[in-house]
CSV table of N, CA and C in Angstrom, one decimal:
chain,number,residue,atom,x,y,z
A,1097,UNK,N,-41.6,-43.0,64.2
A,1097,UNK,CA,-41.7,-42.2,63.0
A,1097,UNK,C,-40.7,-41.1,63.1
A,1098,UNK,N,-40.1,-40.9,62.0
A,1098,UNK,CA,-39.0,-39.9,61.9
A,1098,UNK,C,-39.7,-38.5,61.5
A,1099,UNK,N,-39.3,-37.5,62.2
A,1099,UNK,CA,-39.8,-36.2,61.8
A,1099,UNK,C,-38.8,-35.4,61.0
A,1100,UNK,N,-39.3,-34.6,60.1
A,1100,UNK,CA,-38.4,-33.8,59.3
A,1100,UNK,C,-38.2,-32.5,60.0
A,1101,UNK,N,-36.9,-32.2,60.3
A,1101,UNK,CA,-36.6,-30.9,61.0
A,1101,UNK,C,-36.0,-30.0,60.0
A,1102,UNK,N,-36.3,-28.7,60.1
A,1102,UNK,CA,-35.7,-27.7,59.2
A,1102,UNK,C,-34.4,-27.3,59.8
A,1103,UNK,N,-33.3,-27.5,59.0
A,1103,UNK,CA,-32.0,-27.1,59.5
A,1103,UNK,C,-31.8,-25.7,59.1
A,1104,UNK,N,-31.7,-24.8,60.2
A,1104,UNK,CA,-31.6,-23.4,59.9
A,1104,UNK,C,-30.3,-23.1,59.3
A,1105,UNK,N,-29.3,-23.8,59.7
A,1105,UNK,CA,-27.9,-23.5,59.2
A,1105,UNK,C,-27.6,-24.4,58.0
A,1106,UNK,N,-28.5,-24.6,57.1
A,1106,UNK,CA,-28.3,-25.4,55.9
A,1106,UNK,C,-28.2,-24.4,54.7
A,1107,UNK,N,-27.5,-24.8,53.7
A,1107,UNK,CA,-27.3,-23.9,52.6
A,1107,UNK,C,-28.7,-23.7,51.9
A,1108,UNK,N,-29.5,-24.7,51.8
A,1108,UNK,CA,-30.8,-24.5,51.1
A,1108,UNK,C,-31.7,-23.5,51.9
A,1109,UNK,N,-31.7,-23.7,53.2
A,1109,UNK,CA,-32.5,-22.7,54.0
A,1109,UNK,C,-32.0,-21.3,53.9
A,1110,UNK,N,-30.7,-21.1,54.0
A,1110,UNK,CA,-30.2,-19.8,53.9
A,1110,UNK,C,-30.3,-19.2,52.5
A,1111,UNK,N,-30.3,-20.0,51.5
A,1111,UNK,CA,-30.5,-19.6,50.2
A,1111,UNK,C,-31.9,-19.1,50.0
A,1112,UNK,N,-32.9,-19.8,50.6
A,1112,UNK,CA,-34.3,-19.4,50.5
A,1112,UNK,C,-34.5,-18.1,51.3
A,1113,UNK,N,-33.9,-18.0,52.5
A,1113,UNK,CA,-34.0,-16.8,53.3
A,1113,UNK,C,-33.4,-15.6,52.5
A,1114,UNK,N,-32.3,-15.9,51.9
A,1114,UNK,CA,-31.6,-14.8,51.1
A,1114,UNK,C,-32.5,-14.3,50.0
A,1115,UNK,N,-33.2,-15.2,49.3
A,1115,UNK,CA,-34.1,-14.8,48.3
A,1115,UNK,C,-35.2,-13.9,48.8
A,1116,UNK,N,-35.8,-14.3,49.9
A,1116,UNK,CA,-36.9,-13.5,50.6
A,1116,UNK,C,-36.4,-12.2,51.0
A,1117,UNK,N,-35.3,-12.2,51.7
A,1117,UNK,CA,-34.7,-10.9,52.2
A,1117,UNK,C,-34.3,-10.0,51.1
A,1118,UNK,N,-33.8,-10.5,50.0
A,1118,UNK,CA,-33.4,-9.6,48.9
A,1118,UNK,C,-34.7,-9.0,48.2
A,1119,UNK,N,-35.7,-9.8,48.1
A,1119,UNK,CA,-37.0,-9.2,47.6
A,1119,UNK,C,-37.5,-8.1,48.5
A,1120,UNK,N,-37.4,-8.3,49.8
A,1120,UNK,CA,-37.9,-7.3,50.8
A,1120,UNK,C,-37.0,-6.0,50.7
A,1121,UNK,N,-35.7,-6.2,50.5
A,1121,UNK,CA,-34.7,-5.1,50.4
A,1121,UNK,C,-35.1,-4.3,49.1
A,1122,UNK,N,-35.4,-5.0,48.0
A,1122,UNK,CA,-35.7,-4.4,46.8
A,1122,UNK,C,-37.0,-3.6,46.9
A,1123,UNK,N,-38.0,-4.2,47.5
A,1123,UNK,CA,-39.3,-3.5,47.7
A,1123,UNK,C,-39.1,-2.3,48.7
A,1124,UNK,N,-38.3,-2.4,49.7
A,1124,UNK,CA,-38.1,-1.3,50.6
A,1124,UNK,C,-37.4,-0.1,49.9
A,1125,UNK,N,-36.6,-0.4,48.9
A,1125,UNK,CA,-35.9,0.7,48.1
A,1125,UNK,C,-36.8,1.3,47.1
A,1126,UNK,N,-37.7,0.4,46.5
A,1126,UNK,CA,-38.6,0.9,45.5
A,1126,UNK,C,-39.7,1.7,46.1
A,1127,UNK,N,-40.2,1.3,47.2
A,1127,UNK,CA,-41.3,2.0,47.9
A,1127,UNK,C,-40.9,2.4,49.3
A,1128,UNK,N,-40.2,3.5,49.4
A,1128,UNK,CA,-39.7,3.8,50.8
A,1128,UNK,C,-40.8,4.4,51.7
A,1129,UNK,N,-41.9,4.8,51.2
A,1129,UNK,CA,-43.0,5.3,52.0
A,1129,UNK,C,-43.7,4.3,52.8
A,1130,UNK,N,-43.5,3.0,52.5
A,1130,UNK,CA,-44.2,1.9,53.2
A,1130,UNK,C,-43.9,1.9,54.7
A,1131,UNK,N,-42.6,2.1,55.1
A,1131,UNK,CA,-42.2,2.1,56.4
A,1131,UNK,C,-42.2,3.4,57.2
A,1132,UNK,N,-42.8,4.4,56.6
A,1132,UNK,CA,-42.8,5.7,57.2
A,1132,UNK,C,-43.6,5.7,58.5
A,1133,UNK,N,-43.0,6.3,59.5
A,1133,UNK,CA,-43.6,6.3,60.8
A,1133,UNK,C,-43.0,5.4,61.8
A,1134,UNK,N,-42.1,4.5,61.3
A,1134,UNK,CA,-41.4,3.6,62.2
A,1134,UNK,C,-40.1,4.4,62.7
A,1135,UNK,N,-39.9,4.3,64.0
A,1135,UNK,CA,-38.8,5.1,64.6
A,1135,UNK,C,-37.4,4.8,64.0
A,1136,UNK,N,-37.1,3.5,63.8
A,1136,UNK,CA,-35.8,3.2,63.3
A,1136,UNK,C,-35.9,2.8,61.8
A,1137,UNK,N,-35.1,3.2,60.9
A,1137,UNK,CA,-35.2,2.9,59.5
A,1137,UNK,C,-35.1,1.4,59.3
A,1138,UNK,N,-36.2,0.8,58.9
A,1138,UNK,CA,-36.3,-0.7,58.8
A,1138,UNK,C,-35.4,-1.2,57.7
A,1139,UNK,N,-35.1,-0.4,56.7
A,1139,UNK,CA,-34.3,-1.0,55.6
A,1139,UNK,C,-32.9,-1.3,56.1
A,1140,UNK,N,-32.4,-0.6,57.1
A,1140,UNK,CA,-31.1,-0.9,57.6
A,1140,UNK,C,-31.1,-2.3,58.2
A,1141,UNK,N,-32.2,-2.7,58.9
A,1141,UNK,CA,-32.3,-4.0,59.5
A,1141,UNK,C,-32.3,-5.0,58.4
A,1142,UNK,N,-33.0,-4.8,57.3
A,1142,UNK,CA,-33.0,-5.7,56.1
A,1142,UNK,C,-31.7,-5.8,55.5
A,1143,UNK,N,-30.9,-4.7,55.4
A,1143,UNK,CA,-29.5,-4.8,54.9
A,1143,UNK,C,-28.7,-5.7,55.7
A,1144,UNK,N,-28.8,-5.5,57.1
A,1144,UNK,CA,-28.0,-6.3,58.0
A,1144,UNK,C,-28.4,-7.8,57.9
A,1145,UNK,N,-29.7,-8.1,57.8
A,1145,UNK,CA,-30.1,-9.5,57.6
A,1145,UNK,C,-29.6,-10.0,56.3
A,1146,UNK,N,-29.6,-9.2,55.2
A,1146,UNK,CA,-29.1,-9.7,53.9
A,1146,UNK,C,-27.6,-10.0,54.1
A,1147,UNK,N,-26.9,-9.2,54.8
A,1147,UNK,CA,-25.4,-9.4,55.0
A,1147,UNK,C,-25.2,-10.7,55.7
A,1148,UNK,N,-25.9,-10.9,56.8
A,1148,UNK,CA,-25.7,-12.1,57.6
A,1148,UNK,C,-26.2,-13.4,56.9
A,1149,UNK,N,-27.2,-13.3,56.1
A,1149,UNK,CA,-27.7,-14.4,55.3
A,1149,UNK,C,-26.6,-14.8,54.3
A,1150,UNK,N,-26.0,-13.8,53.7
A,1150,UNK,CA,-24.9,-14.0,52.7
A,1150,UNK,C,-23.7,-14.7,53.3
A,1151,UNK,N,-23.3,-14.2,54.5
A,1151,UNK,CA,-22.2,-14.7,55.2
A,1151,UNK,C,-22.5,-16.2,55.6
A,1152,UNK,N,-23.7,-16.4,56.1
A,1152,UNK,CA,-24.1,-17.7,56.5
A,1152,UNK,C,-24.1,-18.7,55.3
A,1153,UNK,N,-24.6,-18.2,54.2
A,1153,UNK,CA,-24.6,-19.0,53.0
A,1153,UNK,C,-23.2,-19.4,52.6
A,1154,UNK,N,-22.3,-18.5,52.7
A,1154,UNK,CA,-20.9,-18.8,52.3
A,1154,UNK,C,-20.3,-19.8,53.2
A,1155,UNK,N,-20.5,-19.7,54.5
A,1155,UNK,CA,-20.0,-20.6,55.5
A,1155,UNK,C,-20.6,-22.0,55.3
A,1156,UNK,N,-21.9,-22.1,55.2
A,1156,UNK,CA,-22.6,-23.4,55.0
A,1156,UNK,C,-22.3,-24.0,53.7
A,1157,UNK,N,-22.0,-23.3,52.7
A,1157,UNK,CA,-21.7,-23.8,51.4
A,1157,UNK,C,-20.3,-24.6,51.5
A,1158,UNK,N,-19.4,-24.0,52.3
A,1158,UNK,CA,-18.1,-24.7,52.5
A,1158,UNK,C,-18.3,-25.9,53.5
A,1159,UNK,N,-19.1,-25.7,54.5
A,1159,UNK,CA,-19.2,-26.8,55.5
A,1159,UNK,C,-19.9,-28.0,54.9
A,1160,UNK,N,-20.9,-27.8,54.0
A,1160,UNK,CA,-21.7,-28.9,53.5
A,1160,UNK,C,-20.9,-29.6,52.3
A,1161,UNK,N,-19.8,-29.2,52.0
A,1161,UNK,CA,-19.0,-29.7,50.9
A,1161,UNK,C,-19.8,-29.8,49.6
A,1162,UNK,N,-20.4,-28.8,49.2
A,1162,UNK,CA,-21.1,-28.7,48.0
A,1162,UNK,C,-20.1,-28.5,46.9
A,1163,UNK,N,-20.3,-29.1,45.7
A,1163,UNK,CA,-19.3,-29.0,44.7
A,1163,UNK,C,-19.9,-28.6,43.3
A,1164,UNK,N,-19.1,-28.3,42.4
A,1164,UNK,CA,-19.6,-28.0,41.0
A,1164,UNK,C,-20.1,-26.6,40.9
A,1165,UNK,N,-21.0,-26.5,39.9
A,1165,UNK,CA,-21.6,-25.3,39.5
A,1165,UNK,C,-22.5,-24.7,40.7
A,1166,UNK,N,-23.2,-25.7,41.4
A,1166,UNK,CA,-24.0,-25.2,42.5
A,1166,UNK,C,-23.2,-24.5,43.5
A,1167,UNK,N,-22.0,-25.0,43.8
A,1167,UNK,CA,-21.2,-24.3,44.8
A,1167,UNK,C,-20.8,-22.9,44.3
A,1168,UNK,N,-20.5,-22.8,43.0
A,1168,UNK,CA,-20.1,-21.5,42.4
A,1168,UNK,C,-21.2,-20.5,42.5
A,1169,UNK,N,-22.5,-20.9,42.2
A,1169,UNK,CA,-23.6,-20.0,42.2
A,1169,UNK,C,-24.0,-19.6,43.6
A,1170,UNK,N,-23.9,-20.6,44.6
A,1170,UNK,CA,-24.3,-20.3,45.9
A,1170,UNK,C,-23.2,-19.3,46.5
A,1171,UNK,N,-22.0,-19.5,46.2
A,1171,UNK,CA,-21.0,-18.6,46.7
A,1171,UNK,C,-21.1,-17.2,46.0
A,1172,UNK,N,-21.5,-17.2,44.8
A,1172,UNK,CA,-21.7,-15.9,44.1
A,1172,UNK,C,-22.8,-15.1,44.7
A,1173,UNK,N,-23.9,-15.8,45.1
A,1173,UNK,CA,-25.0,-15.2,45.8
A,1173,UNK,C,-24.6,-14.7,47.2
A,1174,UNK,N,-23.8,-15.5,47.9
A,1174,UNK,CA,-23.4,-15.1,49.2
A,1174,UNK,C,-22.5,-14.0,49.2
A,1175,UNK,N,-21.5,-14.0,48.4
A,1175,UNK,CA,-20.5,-12.9,48.3
A,1175,UNK,C,-21.2,-11.6,47.8
A,1176,UNK,N,-22.1,-11.7,46.9
A,1176,UNK,CA,-22.8,-10.5,46.4
A,1176,UNK,C,-23.7,-9.9,47.4
A,1177,UNK,N,-24.4,-10.7,48.2
A,1177,UNK,CA,-25.3,-10.1,49.2
A,1177,UNK,C,-24.5,-9.5,50.4
A,1178,UNK,N,-23.4,-10.2,50.8
A,1178,UNK,CA,-22.6,-9.7,51.9
A,1178,UNK,C,-21.8,-8.5,51.4
A,1179,UNK,N,-21.4,-8.5,50.2
A,1179,UNK,CA,-20.6,-7.3,49.6
A,1179,UNK,C,-21.4,-6.1,49.5
A,1180,UNK,N,-22.7,-6.2,49.3
A,1180,UNK,CA,-23.6,-5.0,49.2
A,1180,UNK,C,-23.4,-4.1,50.4
A,1181,UNK,N,-23.6,-4.6,51.6
A,1181,UNK,CA,-23.6,-3.8,52.8
A,1181,UNK,C,-22.1,-3.2,53.0
A,1182,UNK,N,-21.2,-4.1,52.7
A,1182,UNK,CA,-19.8,-3.7,52.9
A,1182,UNK,C,-19.4,-2.5,52.0
A,1183,UNK,N,-19.9,-2.5,50.7
A,1183,UNK,CA,-19.5,-1.5,49.8
A,1183,UNK,C,-20.4,-0.2,50.0
A,1184,UNK,N,-21.6,-0.4,50.6
A,1184,UNK,CA,-22.4,0.8,50.9
A,1184,UNK,C,-21.7,1.6,52.1
A,1185,UNK,N,-21.2,0.8,53.1
A,1185,UNK,CA,-20.5,1.5,54.2
A,1185,UNK,C,-19.2,2.1,53.7
A,1186,UNK,N,-18.4,1.4,52.8
A,1186,UNK,CA,-17.2,1.9,52.3
A,1186,UNK,C,-17.4,3.2,51.5
A,1187,UNK,N,-18.5,3.2,50.7
A,1187,UNK,CA,-18.8,4.4,49.9
A,1187,UNK,C,-19.1,5.6,50.8
A,1188,UNK,N,-19.8,5.4,51.9
A,1188,UNK,CA,-20.1,6.5,52.8
A,1188,UNK,C,-18.8,6.9,53.6
A,1189,UNK,N,-18.0,6.0,53.9
A,1189,UNK,CA,-16.7,6.4,54.6
A,1189,UNK,C,-15.8,7.2,53.7
A,1190,UNK,N,-15.7,6.7,52.4
A,1190,UNK,CA,-14.9,7.5,51.5
A,1190,UNK,C,-15.5,8.8,51.2
A,1191,UNK,N,-16.8,9.0,51.2
A,1191,UNK,CA,-17.4,10.3,51.0
A,1191,UNK,C,-17.1,11.2,52.1
A,1192,UNK,N,-17.1,10.7,53.3
A,1192,UNK,CA,-16.8,11.5,54.5
A,1192,UNK,C,-15.3,11.9,54.5
A,1193,UNK,N,-14.4,11.0,54.0
A,1193,UNK,CA,-13.0,11.3,53.9
A,1193,UNK,C,-12.8,12.3,52.8
A,1194,UNK,N,-13.5,12.3,51.8
A,1194,UNK,CA,-13.3,13.2,50.7
A,1194,UNK,C,-13.7,14.6,51.1
A,1195,UNK,N,-14.7,14.8,52.0
A,1195,UNK,CA,-15.0,16.1,52.5
A,1195,UNK,C,-14.0,16.6,53.4
A,1196,UNK,N,-13.3,15.7,54.1
A,1196,UNK,CA,-12.2,16.2,55.0
A,1196,UNK,C,-11.0,16.6,54.2
A,1197,UNK,N,-10.7,15.9,53.1
A,1197,UNK,CA,-9.5,16.1,52.4
A,1197,UNK,C,-9.7,17.0,51.1
A,1198,UNK,N,-10.6,17.9,51.2
A,1198,UNK,CA,-10.9,18.8,50.1
A,1198,UNK,C,-9.7,19.6,49.7
A,1199,UNK,N,-8.8,20.0,50.7
A,1199,UNK,CA,-7.7,20.9,50.4
A,1199,UNK,C,-6.5,20.2,49.7
A,1200,UNK,N,-6.4,18.9,49.9
A,1200,UNK,CA,-5.3,18.1,49.2
A,1200,UNK,C,-5.8,17.6,47.9
A,1201,UNK,N,-5.4,18.1,46.8
A,1201,UNK,CA,-5.9,17.7,45.5
A,1201,UNK,C,-5.7,16.3,45.1
A,1202,UNK,N,-4.5,15.8,45.3
A,1202,UNK,CA,-4.1,14.4,44.9
A,1202,UNK,C,-4.9,13.4,45.8
A,1203,UNK,N,-4.8,13.6,47.1
A,1203,UNK,CA,-5.5,12.7,48.0
A,1203,UNK,C,-7.0,12.7,47.8
A,1204,UNK,N,-7.5,13.9,47.5
A,1204,UNK,CA,-9.0,14.0,47.3
A,1204,UNK,C,-9.4,13.2,46.1
A,1205,UNK,N,-8.6,13.3,45.0
A,1205,UNK,CA,-8.9,12.5,43.8
A,1205,UNK,C,-8.8,11.0,44.0
A,1206,UNK,N,-7.8,10.6,44.8
A,1206,UNK,CA,-7.7,9.1,45.1
A,1206,UNK,C,-8.9,8.6,45.9
A,1207,UNK,N,-9.3,9.4,46.9
A,1207,UNK,CA,-10.4,9.0,47.7
A,1207,UNK,C,-11.7,9.1,46.9
A,1208,UNK,N,-11.9,10.0,46.0
A,1208,UNK,CA,-13.0,10.1,45.2
A,1208,UNK,C,-13.1,8.9,44.2
A,1209,UNK,N,-12.0,8.4,43.8
A,1209,UNK,CA,-11.9,7.2,42.9
A,1209,UNK,C,-12.5,6.0,43.7
A,1210,UNK,N,-12.0,5.9,44.9
A,1210,UNK,CA,-12.5,4.8,45.8
A,1210,UNK,C,-13.9,4.9,46.1
A,1211,UNK,N,-14.4,6.1,46.3
A,1211,UNK,CA,-15.8,6.4,46.6
A,1211,UNK,C,-16.7,6.0,45.4
A,1212,UNK,N,-16.3,6.4,44.2
A,1212,UNK,CA,-17.1,6.0,43.0
A,1212,UNK,C,-17.0,4.5,42.8
A,1213,UNK,N,-15.9,3.9,43.0
A,1213,UNK,CA,-15.7,2.5,42.8
A,1213,UNK,C,-16.6,1.7,43.7
A,1214,UNK,N,-16.6,2.1,45.0
A,1214,UNK,CA,-17.4,1.3,46.0
A,1214,UNK,C,-18.9,1.6,45.7
A,1215,UNK,N,-19.3,2.8,45.2
A,1215,UNK,CA,-20.7,3.1,44.9
A,1215,UNK,C,-21.1,2.2,43.8
A,1216,UNK,N,-20.3,2.2,42.7
A,1216,UNK,CA,-20.7,1.3,41.5
A,1216,UNK,C,-20.8,-0.1,41.9
A,1217,UNK,N,-19.8,-0.6,42.7
A,1217,UNK,CA,-19.9,-2.0,43.2
A,1217,UNK,C,-21.1,-2.3,43.9
A,1218,UNK,N,-21.5,-1.4,44.9
A,1218,UNK,CA,-22.7,-1.6,45.7
A,1218,UNK,C,-24.0,-1.5,44.9
A,1219,UNK,N,-24.0,-0.6,43.9
A,1219,UNK,CA,-25.3,-0.4,43.2
A,1219,UNK,C,-25.5,-1.2,41.9
A,1220,UNK,N,-24.4,-1.7,41.3
A,1220,UNK,CA,-24.5,-2.4,40.0
A,1220,UNK,C,-23.9,-3.8,40.1
A,1221,UNK,N,-22.7,-4.0,40.6
A,1221,UNK,CA,-22.1,-5.3,40.5
A,1221,UNK,C,-22.7,-6.2,41.5
A,1222,UNK,N,-22.9,-5.8,42.8
A,1222,UNK,CA,-23.5,-6.7,43.8
A,1222,UNK,C,-24.9,-7.2,43.5
A,1223,UNK,N,-25.8,-6.3,43.1
A,1223,UNK,CA,-27.1,-6.7,42.7
A,1223,UNK,C,-27.2,-7.6,41.5
A,1224,UNK,N,-26.4,-7.3,40.5
A,1224,UNK,CA,-26.3,-8.2,39.3
A,1224,UNK,C,-25.7,-9.6,39.7
A,1225,UNK,N,-24.7,-9.6,40.5
A,1225,UNK,CA,-24.1,-10.8,41.0
A,1225,UNK,C,-25.1,-11.6,41.8
A,1226,UNK,N,-25.9,-11.0,42.6
A,1226,UNK,CA,-26.9,-11.7,43.4
A,1226,UNK,C,-28.0,-12.3,42.5
A,1227,UNK,N,-28.4,-11.6,41.5
A,1227,UNK,CA,-29.4,-12.1,40.6
A,1227,UNK,C,-28.8,-13.3,39.8
A,1228,UNK,N,-27.6,-13.1,39.3
A,1228,UNK,CA,-27.0,-14.2,38.5
A,1228,UNK,C,-26.8,-15.5,39.4
A,1229,UNK,N,-26.3,-15.3,40.7
A,1229,UNK,CA,-26.1,-16.4,41.6
A,1229,UNK,C,-27.4,-17.1,41.9
A,1230,UNK,N,-28.5,-16.3,42.2
A,1230,UNK,CA,-29.8,-16.9,42.5
A,1230,UNK,C,-30.4,-17.6,41.3
A,1231,UNK,N,-30.3,-17.0,40.1
A,1231,UNK,CA,-30.8,-17.6,38.9
A,1231,UNK,C,-30.1,-18.9,38.6
A,1232,UNK,N,-28.8,-18.9,38.7
A,1232,UNK,CA,-28.0,-20.1,38.4
A,1232,UNK,C,-28.3,-21.2,39.4
A,1233,UNK,N,-28.4,-20.9,40.7
A,1233,UNK,CA,-28.7,-21.9,41.7
A,1233,UNK,C,-30.1,-22.5,41.4
A,1234,UNK,N,-31.1,-21.6,41.1
A,1234,UNK,CA,-32.4,-22.1,40.9
A,1234,UNK,C,-32.5,-23.0,39.6
A,1235,UNK,N,-31.7,-22.7,38.6
A,1235,UNK,CA,-31.7,-23.5,37.4
A,1235,UNK,C,-31.1,-24.8,37.7
A,1236,UNK,N,-30.0,-24.8,38.4
A,1236,UNK,CA,-29.3,-26.1,38.8
A,1236,UNK,C,-30.2,-27.0,39.7
A,1237,UNK,N,-30.9,-26.3,40.6
A,1237,UNK,CA,-31.8,-27.1,41.4
A,1237,UNK,C,-33.0,-27.7,40.6
A,1238,UNK,N,-33.5,-27.0,39.7
A,1238,UNK,CA,-34.6,-27.5,38.8
A,1238,UNK,C,-34.1,-28.6,38.0
A,1239,UNK,N,-32.9,-28.5,37.4
A,1239,UNK,CA,-32.3,-29.6,36.6
A,1239,UNK,C,-32.1,-30.9,37.4
A,1240,UNK,N,-31.6,-30.7,38.7
A,1240,UNK,CA,-31.4,-31.9,39.5
A,1240,UNK,C,-32.7,-32.5,40.0
A,1241,UNK,N,-33.7,-31.7,40.2
A,1241,UNK,CA,-35.0,-32.3,40.5
A,1241,UNK,C,-35.6,-33.0,39.4
A,1242,UNK,N,-35.5,-32.5,38.2
A,1242,UNK,CA,-36.1,-33.1,37.0
A,1242,UNK,C,-35.3,-34.4,36.7
A,1243,UNK,N,-34.0,-34.5,36.9
A,1243,UNK,CA,-33.3,-35.7,36.7
A,1243,UNK,C,-33.6,-36.8,37.7
A,1244,UNK,N,-34.0,-36.4,38.9
A,1244,UNK,CA,-34.4,-37.4,39.9
A,1244,UNK,C,-35.7,-38.0,39.6
A,1245,UNK,N,-36.6,-37.3,39.0
A,1245,UNK,CA,-37.9,-37.8,38.8
A,1245,UNK,C,-38.1,-38.4,37.4
């Protein structure tokens, strides 16, 4: 008898993990008092998990040779989730640099531009991209399941 094993490094598993982690990240941002009393901020762990799930999804999407719209939406989800943590870190780095370069007017304006751009990317573009990628993937999966039956 053949047993079904769950492939941890499959695009479908990582996509499902990405959906669960993104829901947990959203809940931790909406209700920050839930984790109060924990020594290490748990939301940072969720952000790191979101990043690695996105990177894993990107890698497995290319490894499994997925094509068409499904590949586009899976990559959209992966890049958006990985980009979130990257742009949060970039925003904080540019903010720190802007406090150091307060005396230089031109350099300070350039760094402030990058700070605002990375902030808007992390707070608006990446979450919207993640939602679009997940919704598109789910719609394509539903269509393919309905065509099979």
